[in-house]
Coordinates of C-alpha atoms in Angstrom, one line a residue:
X1 CA -58.9 108.8 122.6
X2 CA -56.1 107.9 120.6
X3 CA -55.8 111.3 118.1
X4 CA -56.4 113.3 122.3
X5 CA -53.5 111.6 123.8
X6 CA -51.7 111.4 120.8
X7 CA -51.8 115.1 120.4
X8 CA -52.0 116.0 124.1
X9 CA -55.2 117.3 123.5
X10 CA -55.8 116.8 127.9
X11 CA -57.8 114.5 129.8
X12 CA -59.3 112.6 127.0
X13 CA -63.0 111.7 129.3
X14 CA -62.8 115.2 129.7
X15 CA -62.1 116.4 126.2
X16 CA -65.0 113.8 124.5
X17 CA -66.9 114.8 127.1
X18 CA -66.8 118.7 126.1
X19 CA -67.0 118.0 122.4
X20 CA -69.9 115.9 123.1
X21 CA -72.3 118.2 125.7
X22 CA -72.5 121.0 122.9
X23 CA -76.3 122.5 123.5
X24 CA -77.8 125.3 121.4
X25 CA -80.9 127.9 122.4
X26 CA -83.9 127.6 120.1
X27 CA -87.0 129.2 120.9
X28 CA -89.7 127.2 119.0
X29 CA -87.9 123.8 118.4
X30 CA -91.3 122.0 117.6
X31 CA -91.2 124.0 114.3
X32 CA -87.4 123.6 113.5
X33 CA -87.0 122.1 109.6
X34 CA -84.3 122.7 108.1
X35 CA -81.7 123.2 110.3
X36 CA -77.9 124.3 109.7
X37 CA -75.4 124.2 112.6
X38 CA -72.3 126.6 113.3
X39 CA -68.9 125.4 112.2
X40 CA -66.3 123.9 115.1
X41 CA -63.0 123.3 115.5
X42 CA -62.4 119.3 116.8
X43 CA -63.2 120.5 119.7
X44 CA -66.6 121.5 119.4
X45 CA -65.1 125.6 119.9
X46 CA -67.3 128.1 116.8
X47 CA -64.4 129.5 115.0
X48 CA -64.5 131.5 111.6
X49 CA -62.3 129.8 109.1
X50 CA -59.6 132.0 107.7
X51 CA -60.3 131.1 104.4
X52 CA -63.5 132.9 104.5
X53 CA -62.2 136.1 105.9
X54 CA -59.8 136.3 103.2
X55 CA -62.5 135.1 100.8
X56 CA -64.3 138.5 102.3
X57 CA -61.1 140.5 101.7
X58 CA -60.4 139.3 98.4
X59 CA -63.8 140.0 96.8
X60 CA -63.4 143.7 98.4
X61 CA -60.1 143.8 96.1
X62 CA -61.7 143.1 93.2
X63 CA -63.8 145.6 93.2
X64 CA -61.4 147.9 94.2
X65 CA -59.6 147.2 91.0
X66 CA -62.4 147.9 88.8
X67 CA -63.0 150.9 90.2
X68 CA -59.4 152.3 88.9
X69 CA -60.9 153.4 85.9
X70 CA -64.4 153.5 84.2
X71 CA -62.6 152.4 80.9
X72 CA -61.6 149.6 82.7
X73 CA -64.5 148.7 84.4
X74 CA -66.9 149.1 80.7
X75 CA -64.5 146.7 79.0
X76 CA -65.0 144.0 81.3
X77 CA -68.8 144.6 81.3
X78 CA -69.6 144.9 77.7
X79 CA -66.7 141.5 78.5
X80 CA -69.8 139.5 80.6
X81 CA -72.7 141.2 78.3
X82 CA -70.6 139.0 75.7
X83 CA -70.2 136.2 78.0
X84 CA -73.8 136.1 79.4
X85 CA -74.9 135.8 75.8
X86 CA -73.1 133.0 74.7
X87 CA -73.9 130.8 78.2
X88 CA -77.5 131.5 77.4
X89 CA -77.4 129.5 73.7
X90 CA -75.2 126.9 75.4
X91 CA -78.0 123.5 76.6
X92 CA -78.2 123.6 80.6
X93 CA -75.4 120.9 81.6
X94 CA -72.5 123.1 79.4
X95 CA -74.3 125.9 81.1
X96 CA -73.5 124.6 84.6
X97 CA -70.3 123.9 84.2
X98 CA -69.2 127.0 82.3
X99 CA -71.0 129.4 84.7
X100 CA -68.9 127.8 87.3
X101 CA -66.2 129.9 86.5
X102 CA -67.4 133.0 85.3
X103 CA -65.5 135.4 86.6
X104 CA -61.6 133.9 86.4
X105 CA -60.6 135.4 83.4
X106 CA -61.3 138.8 85.0
X107 CA -59.6 137.9 88.5
X108 CA -56.9 136.3 86.1
X109 CA -56.2 139.2 84.6
X110 CA -56.9 141.9 87.6
X111 CA -55.1 139.0 90.7
X112 CA -53.0 137.1 89.0
X113 CA -50.8 138.1 85.8
X114 CA -48.0 139.3 87.5
X115 CA -44.6 138.7 87.1
X116 CA -42.9 136.8 89.5
X117 CA -39.1 134.8 89.4
X118 CA -40.0 130.9 89.1
X119 CA -43.7 131.2 89.2
X120 CA -45.2 129.9 86.2
X121 CA -49.1 129.4 87.1
X122 CA -51.6 131.5 88.3
X123 CA -52.3 131.0 91.2
X124 CA -49.0 130.7 91.7
X125 CA -48.7 134.8 90.5
X126 CA -51.9 136.1 92.2
X127 CA -50.9 139.2 94.4
X128 CA -53.2 138.3 97.4
X129 CA -50.6 135.7 98.0
X130 CA -49.3 138.6 100.1
X131 CA -52.1 138.3 102.6
X132 CA -52.1 135.9 105.2
X133 CA -55.4 135.4 107.4
X134 CA -55.7 133.3 110.2
X135 CA -58.6 131.3 111.9
X136 CA -60.8 133.5 113.9
X137 CA -61.5 132.5 117.1
X138 CA -63.7 134.4 120.3
X139 CA -61.6 136.4 122.2
X140 CA -61.7 134.1 125.9
X141 CA -63.3 131.9 124.0
X142 CA -66.7 134.0 125.0
X143 CA -69.7 133.3 121.5
X144 CA -73.5 133.1 122.3
X145 CA -75.1 131.3 119.7
X146 CA -79.2 131.3 119.2
X147 CA -81.0 128.7 116.2
X148 CA -82.6 131.6 115.1
X149 CA -85.2 131.3 112.2
X150 CA -84.9 132.7 108.8
X151 CA -87.1 134.2 106.2
X152 CA -87.0 135.5 102.5
X153 CA -88.2 138.7 102.1
X154 CA -88.5 139.2 98.1
X155 CA -89.2 142.3 96.0
X156 CA -91.4 142.5 93.0
X157 CA -90.9 145.9 91.1
X158 CA -92.2 148.5 94.8
X159 CA -93.5 145.6 96.3
X160 CA -92.3 143.7 99.1
X161 CA -93.6 140.3 100.0
X162 CA -92.3 137.3 101.7
X163 CA -90.9 133.9 99.8
X164 CA -93.5 130.7 99.8
X165 CA -92.6 127.7 99.9
X166 CA -92.9 125.7 97.1
X167 CA -94.7 122.1 95.6
X168 CA -95.2 120.9 92.5
X169 CA -93.6 124.6 91.1
X170 CA -96.5 125.9 93.1
X171 CA -96.3 128.7 95.8
X172 CA -98.1 127.1 99.1
X173 CA -99.6 129.4 101.7
X174 CA -96.2 128.5 104.3
X175 CA -93.7 130.7 104.0
X176 CA -89.8 129.9 102.8
X177 CA -88.0 129.6 106.0
X178 CA -85.2 128.0 107.7
X179 CA -83.0 127.5 111.0
X180 CA -79.8 127.9 111.8
X181 CA -77.4 128.8 114.3
X182 CA -76.1 131.9 114.9
X183 CA -73.5 134.1 116.8
X184 CA -75.8 136.5 118.2
X185 CA -72.6 137.8 120.4
X186 CA -69.3 138.0 120.3
X187 CA -65.8 139.2 119.4
X188 CA -63.7 137.8 117.3
X189 CA -60.0 137.5 116.7
X190 CA -58.2 137.2 113.9
X191 CA -54.2 137.7 112.6
X192 CA -53.5 139.4 109.5
X193 CA -50.4 139.6 107.8
X194 CA -48.7 141.4 104.8
X195 CA -45.8 140.1 103.5
X196 CA -43.6 142.7 102.5
X197 CA -40.3 141.3 101.0
X198 CA -42.6 138.7 98.8
X199 CA -44.2 141.7 97.8
X200 CA -40.8 144.0 96.8
X201 CA -40.4 140.9 94.3
X202 CA -43.9 141.4 92.6
X203 CA -43.1 145.1 92.3
X204 CA -39.7 144.7 90.7
X205 CA -40.9 142.3 87.6
X206 CA -44.6 144.2 87.4
X207 CA -43.9 148.5 87.3
X208 CA -47.6 149.4 88.0
X209 CA -47.7 148.3 91.0
X210 CA -45.9 151.1 91.7
X211 CA -48.0 153.6 90.1
X212 CA -49.2 155.8 93.1
X213 CA -52.7 155.3 91.7
X214 CA -52.6 151.8 91.9
X215 CA -55.1 150.3 95.4
X216 CA -53.3 147.3 97.2
X217 CA -50.1 147.7 98.2
X218 CA -50.0 146.9 101.5
X219 CA -52.8 145.7 104.9
X220 CA -53.6 148.9 105.0
X221 CA -55.3 149.1 101.4
X222 CA -56.7 145.9 101.6
X223 CA -58.6 146.3 105.1
X224 CA -59.8 150.1 103.7
X225 CA -60.5 148.8 100.4
X226 CA -63.2 146.7 102.3
X227 CA -64.2 149.0 104.3
X228 CA -65.5 150.4 101.7
X229 CA -66.6 148.0 99.6
X230 CA -69.1 147.3 102.4
X231 CA -70.0 151.2 102.7
X232 CA -71.1 150.7 98.6
X233 CA -73.5 147.8 100.6
X234 CA -74.4 149.7 102.8
X235 CA -75.6 152.7 100.6
X236 CA -77.3 150.4 98.2
X237 CA -79.4 147.9 99.8
X238 CA -80.7 151.5 102.6
X239 CA -82.0 153.0 99.0
X240 CA -83.3 148.9 98.3
X241 CA -85.4 149.1 101.0
X242 CA -86.3 153.1 101.0
X243 CA -87.4 152.6 97.8
X244 CA -91.0 150.3 98.5
X245 CA -94.3 150.3 99.1
X246 CA -93.9 151.0 102.5
X247 CA -93.4 147.4 103.8
X248 CA -93.1 146.6 107.5
X249 CA -90.0 144.7 108.0
X250 CA -88.1 146.7 104.6
X251 CA -88.6 149.6 106.9
X252 CA -87.3 148.3 109.8
X253 CA -84.4 147.2 107.9
X254 CA -84.2 150.4 105.8
X255 CA -83.5 152.0 109.0
X256 CA -81.5 149.0 110.7
X257 CA -79.1 150.6 107.3
X258 CA -79.2 154.1 107.9
X259 CA -77.5 153.5 111.8
X260 CA -75.4 150.7 110.6
X261 CA -73.1 153.4 108.1
X262 CA -71.6 155.2 111.2
X263 CA -69.1 152.6 111.3
X264 CA -66.4 150.1 109.6
X265 CA -68.4 146.7 108.7
X266 CA -67.4 143.1 106.8
X267 CA -70.0 141.2 105.4
X268 CA -69.0 137.4 106.0
X269 CA -70.4 134.2 106.0
X270 CA -74.0 132.5 105.0
X271 CA -76.5 135.1 104.3
X272 CA -73.8 137.4 102.8
X273 CA -75.7 137.5 99.1
X274 CA -74.6 137.9 96.0
X275 CA -74.1 140.9 96.4
X276 CA -71.1 140.4 99.2
X277 CA -69.8 137.5 97.5
X278 CA -69.3 139.0 94.0
X279 CA -68.6 142.2 92.5
X280 CA -71.5 142.5 90.4
X281 CA -72.2 146.5 92.3
X282 CA -69.2 147.5 89.5
X283 CA -71.8 146.5 86.5
X284 CA -75.1 148.4 85.7
X285 CA -78.5 147.0 86.6
X286 CA -79.6 145.4 83.2
X287 CA -76.4 143.5 83.7
X288 CA -76.8 142.3 86.9
X289 CA -80.1 141.2 85.9
X290 CA -78.4 139.2 82.7
X291 CA -76.3 137.6 85.4
X292 CA -78.7 136.6 87.5
X293 CA -81.2 135.5 84.8
X294 CA -78.6 133.0 82.7
X295 CA -76.5 132.0 86.2
X296 CA -79.1 131.9 88.8
X297 CA -82.6 131.7 88.9
X298 CA -84.7 133.5 85.3
X299 CA -86.2 136.8 86.9
X300 CA -87.4 138.5 84.1
X301 CA -87.0 142.5 85.4
X302 CA -87.3 142.1 89.3
X303 CA -84.5 143.5 90.6
X304 CA -81.2 141.6 91.0
X305 CA -80.9 140.7 93.9
X306 CA -84.6 139.8 94.5
X307 CA -84.7 138.4 98.0
X308 CA -82.9 139.2 101.2
X309 CA -82.2 136.1 104.5
X310 CA -83.2 138.1 106.7
X311 CA -84.6 137.6 111.4
X312 CA -86.4 139.0 113.9
X313 CA -83.7 140.6 116.6
X314 CA -86.7 140.1 119.9
X315 CA -87.7 143.7 120.5
X316 CA -85.6 144.9 118.3
X317 CA -86.9 144.4 114.7
X318 CA -85.8 143.0 111.5
X319 CA -82.2 142.5 110.8
X320 CA -80.2 141.0 107.6
X321 CA -77.5 138.2 107.3
X322 CA -73.8 138.2 108.1
X323 CA -72.8 142.2 109.1
X324 CA -70.0 142.2 111.5
X325 CA -68.3 145.9 113.1
X326 CA -64.0 146.0 112.4
X327 CA -62.3 146.4 115.1
X328 CA -58.3 146.9 115.1
X329 CA -56.1 145.8 118.6
X330 CA -53.0 147.7 118.3
X331 CA -51.2 148.0 122.0
X332 CA -53.5 145.7 123.7
X333 CA -56.2 148.3 123.0
X334 CA -59.3 147.8 121.1
X335 CA -60.6 150.3 118.6
X336 CA -64.0 150.0 116.5
X337 CA -63.0 151.3 113.5
X338 CA -65.1 154.5 111.3
X339 CA -65.4 154.4 107.5
X340 CA -63.5 157.6 107.2
X341 CA -60.7 155.9 109.6
X342 CA -57.3 155.9 108.5
X343 CA -56.4 151.9 109.2
X344 CA -53.2 151.3 111.2
X345 CA -50.3 149.1 110.6
X346 CA -47.8 148.2 113.1
X347 CA -44.6 146.2 111.0
X348 CA -46.4 145.0 108.2
X349 CA -49.2 143.6 110.8
X350 CA -52.7 144.0 112.7
X351 CA -54.5 141.6 114.7
X352 CA -58.1 142.4 114.1
X353 CA -61.2 141.0 115.2
X354 CA -64.7 140.6 113.7
X355 CA -68.4 138.9 115.1
X356 CA -69.3 135.1 112.9
X357 CA -71.6 135.5 109.4
X358 CA -75.2 135.5 110.6
X359 CA -76.6 138.5 113.1
X360 CA -75.5 142.2 112.8
X361 CA -74.2 143.3 116.8
X362 CA -76.0 146.7 116.9
X363 CA -73.7 149.6 117.2
X364 CA -73.2 150.2 121.2
X365 CA -72.4 146.1 122.9
X366 CA -75.0 144.6 124.8
X367 CA -74.4 141.2 126.8
X368 CA -76.0 138.6 125.6
X369 CA -79.3 137.4 127.1
X370 CA -78.1 134.3 126.5
X371 CA -75.4 131.8 128.5
X372 CA -72.0 131.2 125.7
X373 CA -72.7 128.1 124.6
X374 CA -68.7 127.8 124.3
X375 CA -66.7 127.6 127.7
X376 CA -63.7 128.7 128.4
X377 CA -60.8 126.8 126.7
X378 CA -57.4 127.5 128.8
X379 CA -55.1 127.6 126.2
X380 CA -52.8 124.4 126.1
X381 CA -49.2 125.1 126.8
X382 CA -45.9 122.7 126.3
X383 CA -42.5 122.6 126.7
X384 CA -40.6 120.9 123.7
X385 CA -36.9 119.6 124.0
X386 CA -34.2 118.9 121.4
X387 CA -35.7 121.6 119.0
X388 CA -34.6 121.7 115.0
X389 CA -35.0 124.7 113.8
X390 CA -35.9 126.5 110.4
X391 CA -36.0 130.5 108.9
X392 CA -38.0 130.0 105.8
X393 CA -36.4 133.9 104.8
X394 CA -39.5 133.9 102.0
X395 CA -42.6 133.3 104.6
X396 CA -40.5 135.5 107.0
X397 CA -41.4 132.2 109.4
X398 CA -39.7 130.0 111.8
X399 CA -40.1 126.5 111.6
X400 CA -39.8 124.1 114.4
X401 CA -39.8 120.1 114.6
X402 CA -39.3 117.6 118.0
X403 CA -41.0 114.4 117.8
X404 CA -42.5 114.4 114.6
X405 CA -44.5 117.4 115.6
X406 CA -44.0 121.0 113.7
X407 CA -44.9 125.0 115.9
X408 CA -44.3 127.8 113.2
X409 CA -44.0 131.5 114.6
X410 CA -44.4 134.2 111.8
X411 CA -40.7 137.0 112.5
X412 CA -37.4 137.0 114.2
X413 CA -38.2 138.6 117.3
X414 CA -38.3 135.3 119.5
X415 CA -34.2 134.4 118.0
X416 CA -32.1 134.5 120.7
X417 CA -29.3 136.5 120.3
X418 CA -27.4 133.1 120.2
X419 CA -28.5 131.0 117.8
X420 CA -29.4 135.0 115.4
X421 CA -26.0 134.2 113.0
X422 CA -26.7 130.5 112.5
X423 CA -29.9 130.5 111.8
X424 CA -30.4 134.4 110.1
X425 CA -27.9 135.0 108.9
X426 CA -25.7 131.6 107.4
X427 CA -29.9 130.0 106.7
X428 CA -29.0 126.4 108.4
X429 CA -30.9 124.6 110.4
X430 CA -29.8 125.7 114.3
X431 CA -30.7 123.4 117.5
X432 CA -32.9 125.1 121.1
X433 CA -32.4 123.3 123.8
X434 CA -36.3 124.7 124.9
X435 CA -38.9 125.5 123.1
X436 CA -42.4 126.6 124.5
X437 CA -44.7 126.2 122.1
X438 CA -48.9 127.1 122.2
X439 CA -51.8 125.1 120.7
X440 CA -54.2 127.2 118.1
X441 CA -56.4 125.3 117.0
X442 CA -55.0 121.8 115.1
X443 CA -51.7 123.9 115.0
X444 CA -48.9 124.7 117.2
X445 CA -47.2 128.9 117.7
X446 CA -43.9 129.5 119.3
X447 CA -43.8 131.9 122.3
X448 CA -41.1 131.4 123.4
X449 CA -37.4 129.8 122.4
X450 CA -34.5 128.7 125.0
X451 CA -31.3 128.3 123.2

């Protein structure tokens, strides 16, 4: 009650009722066993963490950097062959610790070895400091979720089969399954920003970044790397399901991947699988198997990975997990990207939208058959008085402070002329009589400044 009141989130009784009244449709509730709920914020709203989105983009950028040259890529492949062999000789307790940081040296070399003034630690010299990704919330607060049943389709050589539950190390007659809350309909919107000023500082001390062949110099490059990485995964999965014994589910999934290759997508969240969360497709198949057998579950010469988490969409066949369509919003108009599309960047920033991991929506949008589980929440807008403003040129960000609270906004566009000289040119604190702010998750965003 006190938290809701202090943060001006509305009437505590009404807010509390909304948070506690969340319900999720479940078709076969009597069979429900293990259950994974969808992530929500403090007000019970489904959202996509910005860290999850940035993690997907980071993996795609790493894959893009590894694809620069065959010689460099094979040098890392030999390094990992040796590392796997070394891990295999370690006792299980030490192996567990070592595999946690299995790829840390490669990531540090490719992304965190750049020179930057006053930056000593690898995380401070990481090129993707230039990329900022906000949390993604449903557009207009609309996102339908449902509890669905997940099964595990495995492949042994060319034979597909359903993984079974185990008891005392032996397979039982029951299929391995779990239940989770999934977004089945909705569009999520996030803001992506590329800090040009910080990137220019990277370029000054690192000649390699200015070379024409370097693949990541802007937000446009990051998104194109993500689309290309997803396209490679789609083609691999298409081949995985095509090379089999004619299993009905594998055929359904292969058809889905054939159709999915026509649009730009991202794969994110639970069920994405090893290929989407690592750069393993950059390595030869034998190395992928070695990494799986030592760092994961030993499966011998079976494909790596050999299992896929799948679900059955009513009247539409089987579907993989985690795929979302990638759209750009520019000038109020949304565009579903094609694989060959060029990503357009406006003023160094591109708002993007994506659906939560879990089930992929069809290529053609459909109306959800189930009602939205998150009601539309009107934006919380307030006016603050006697506000102190500070301009951070490095982050290109304005911070407003009033009565122990803070609000932020990107860029200089909201600064009135009367405050511009003191705040932006002299870089001193300025005082505004009133600002208007909007609640975004647990933060406040400045939407208007009155001198």
